[in-house]
Amino acid sequence: MIGYTTLGVTNLDAAKTFYTKLLDAEVLLDVGRLAMIGKDMAEPKIAVCEPFDGNAPSVGNGSMTAIPGGSREGADKLYHKAIELGATCDGAPGSRIEGAFYGAYVRDPDGNKLCFFDFS
């Protein structure tokens, strides 16, 4: 089970705003250069941080954070909300594995890849 995923960002305040609004969540822990965002510390979270080594954040090739939409409509809603909040499309909502997987892909303002999905 995943406890949290950490995403490197260039503007911590902007990232906290993006993810709290996108996920209808809150900052659960803020230690200056890193913030945990979620609904409860016992549930999976997203952490946004300024990299510890002081270098610019970078996006991992092949790395992606997948966030359940709860339904196809929920995945669509998260996708459109992310776009409204400044994300860019990285794959419009649609069936990826016919009858088994539905996904919608974006890049957050720092280029981190997100997938909003539903298994149906």
CSV table of C-alpha atoms in Angstrom, one decimal:
chain,number,residue,atom,x,y,z
A,1,MET,CA,0.0,0.0,0.0
A,2,ILE,CA,1.3,3.4,-0.9
A,3,GLY,CA,1.5,6.0,1.9
A,4,TYR,CA,2.4,9.0,-0.2
A,5,THR,CA,4.0,10.1,-3.5
A,6,THR,CA,6.4,13.0,-3.5
A,7,LEU,CA,6.5,15.5,-6.4
A,8,GLY,CA,9.3,18.0,-6.8
A,9,VAL,CA,8.0,21.5,-7.5
A,10,THR,CA,9.4,25.0,-8.2
A,11,ASN,CA,6.8,27.0,-6.3
A,12,LEU,CA,5.7,25.3,-3.1
A,13,ASP,CA,2.8,27.7,-2.4
A,14,ALA,CA,1.4,27.4,-5.9
A,15,ALA,CA,1.7,23.5,-5.7
A,16,LYS,CA,-0.1,23.5,-2.4
A,17,THR,CA,-2.9,25.6,-3.9
A,18,PHE,CA,-3.1,23.4,-7.1
A,19,TYR,CA,-3.3,20.0,-5.2
A,20,THR,CA,-5.6,21.1,-2.4
A,21,LYS,CA,-8.1,22.5,-4.9
A,22,LEU,CA,-7.7,19.6,-7.3
A,23,LEU,CA,-8.2,16.9,-4.7
A,24,ASP,CA,-10.6,18.8,-2.4
A,25,ALA,CA,-8.0,18.2,0.3
A,26,GLU,CA,-5.9,20.1,2.8
A,27,VAL,CA,-2.3,20.6,3.8
A,28,LEU,CA,-2.0,18.0,6.6
A,29,LEU,CA,1.7,18.7,7.4
A,30,ASP,CA,3.9,21.6,6.3
A,31,VAL,CA,7.6,21.5,7.3
A,32,GLY,CA,8.8,24.4,5.2
A,33,ARG,CA,10.2,22.8,2.1
A,34,LEU,CA,7.7,19.9,2.0
A,35,ALA,CA,4.0,19.7,2.5
A,36,MET,CA,1.7,16.6,2.8
A,37,ILE,CA,-1.7,17.0,1.1
A,38,GLY,CA,-4.6,14.7,1.6
A,39,LYS,CA,-7.8,14.1,3.6
A,40,ASP,CA,-6.4,12.1,6.5
A,41,MET,CA,-2.8,11.2,7.6
A,42,ALA,CA,-3.9,7.5,7.6
A,43,GLU,CA,-4.8,7.6,3.9
A,44,PRO,CA,-2.5,8.0,0.8
A,45,LYS,CA,-1.2,11.5,0.3
A,46,ILE,CA,0.7,13.6,-2.2
A,47,ALA,CA,3.7,15.4,-0.9
A,48,VAL,CA,5.0,18.5,-2.7
A,49,CYS,CA,8.6,19.6,-2.0
A,50,GLU,CA,11.5,21.7,-3.0
A,51,PRO,CA,14.3,19.1,-3.7
A,52,PHE,CA,16.6,18.5,-0.7
A,53,ASP,CA,19.7,18.8,-2.8
A,54,GLY,CA,18.8,22.3,-3.8
A,55,ASN,CA,18.8,21.5,-7.5
A,56,ALA,CA,15.8,22.1,-9.8
A,57,PRO,CA,13.0,19.6,-9.6
A,58,SER,CA,12.8,17.2,-12.6
A,59,VAL,CA,10.1,14.9,-13.9
A,60,GLY,CA,11.0,11.2,-14.0
A,61,ASN,CA,10.8,9.5,-17.4
A,62,GLY,CA,8.1,6.9,-17.0
A,63,SER,CA,7.0,8.2,-13.6
A,64,MET,CA,3.4,9.0,-13.0
A,65,THR,CA,1.0,9.4,-10.1
A,66,ALA,CA,-2.4,7.8,-10.6
A,67,ILE,CA,-5.4,9.2,-8.7
A,68,PRO,CA,-8.6,7.2,-8.6
A,69,GLY,CA,-11.6,9.1,-10.1
A,70,GLY,CA,-14.2,6.7,-8.6
A,71,SER,CA,-15.9,6.5,-12.0
A,72,ARG,CA,-15.4,7.6,-15.5
A,73,GLU,CA,-17.3,10.7,-14.8
A,74,GLY,CA,-15.1,11.3,-11.7
A,75,ALA,CA,-11.9,10.9,-13.8
A,76,ASP,CA,-13.3,13.4,-16.3
A,77,LYS,CA,-14.1,15.8,-13.5
A,78,LEU,CA,-10.6,15.7,-12.1
A,79,TYR,CA,-9.1,16.0,-15.5
A,80,HIS,CA,-11.1,19.2,-16.3
A,81,LYS,CA,-10.5,20.6,-12.9
A,82,ALA,CA,-6.7,20.1,-13.3
A,83,ILE,CA,-6.8,21.8,-16.7
A,84,GLU,CA,-8.7,24.8,-15.1
A,85,LEU,CA,-6.0,25.0,-12.4
A,86,GLY,CA,-3.2,25.2,-14.9
A,87,ALA,CA,-2.3,21.7,-15.8
A,88,THR,CA,-1.8,20.7,-19.5
A,89,CYS,CA,-3.3,17.8,-21.3
A,90,ASP,CA,-1.1,14.7,-21.7
A,91,GLY,CA,-3.9,12.4,-23.0
A,92,ALA,CA,-7.6,13.2,-23.2
A,93,PRO,CA,-10.0,11.1,-21.2
A,94,GLY,CA,-10.9,7.8,-22.7
A,95,SER,CA,-10.8,4.1,-22.7
A,96,ARG,CA,-7.2,2.8,-22.7
A,97,ILE,CA,-7.9,-1.0,-22.3
A,98,GLU,CA,-11.3,-1.6,-23.7
A,99,GLY,CA,-13.8,-2.4,-21.0
A,100,ALA,CA,-11.1,-2.5,-18.3
A,101,PHE,CA,-9.3,0.8,-17.9
A,102,TYR,CA,-10.4,4.4,-18.4
A,103,GLY,CA,-7.8,7.2,-18.0
A,104,ALA,CA,-7.3,10.9,-18.3
A,105,TYR,CA,-3.7,12.3,-18.2
A,106,VAL,CA,-2.3,15.7,-17.4
A,107,ARG,CA,1.0,17.4,-16.5
A,108,ASP,CA,0.8,19.6,-13.4
A,109,PRO,CA,2.3,23.1,-13.6
A,110,ASP,CA,5.8,21.6,-12.9
A,111,GLY,CA,5.5,18.9,-15.5
A,112,ASN,CA,4.7,16.0,-13.1
A,113,LYS,CA,2.5,13.5,-14.9
A,114,LEU,CA,-0.9,12.6,-13.3
A,115,CYS,CA,-3.5,10.0,-14.4
A,116,PHE,CA,-7.1,10.1,-13.2
A,117,PHE,CA,-8.5,6.7,-13.7
A,118,ASP,CA,-11.3,4.2,-13.3
A,119,PHE,CA,-11.2,0.4,-13.6
A,120,SER,CA,-14.6,-0.6,-15.1
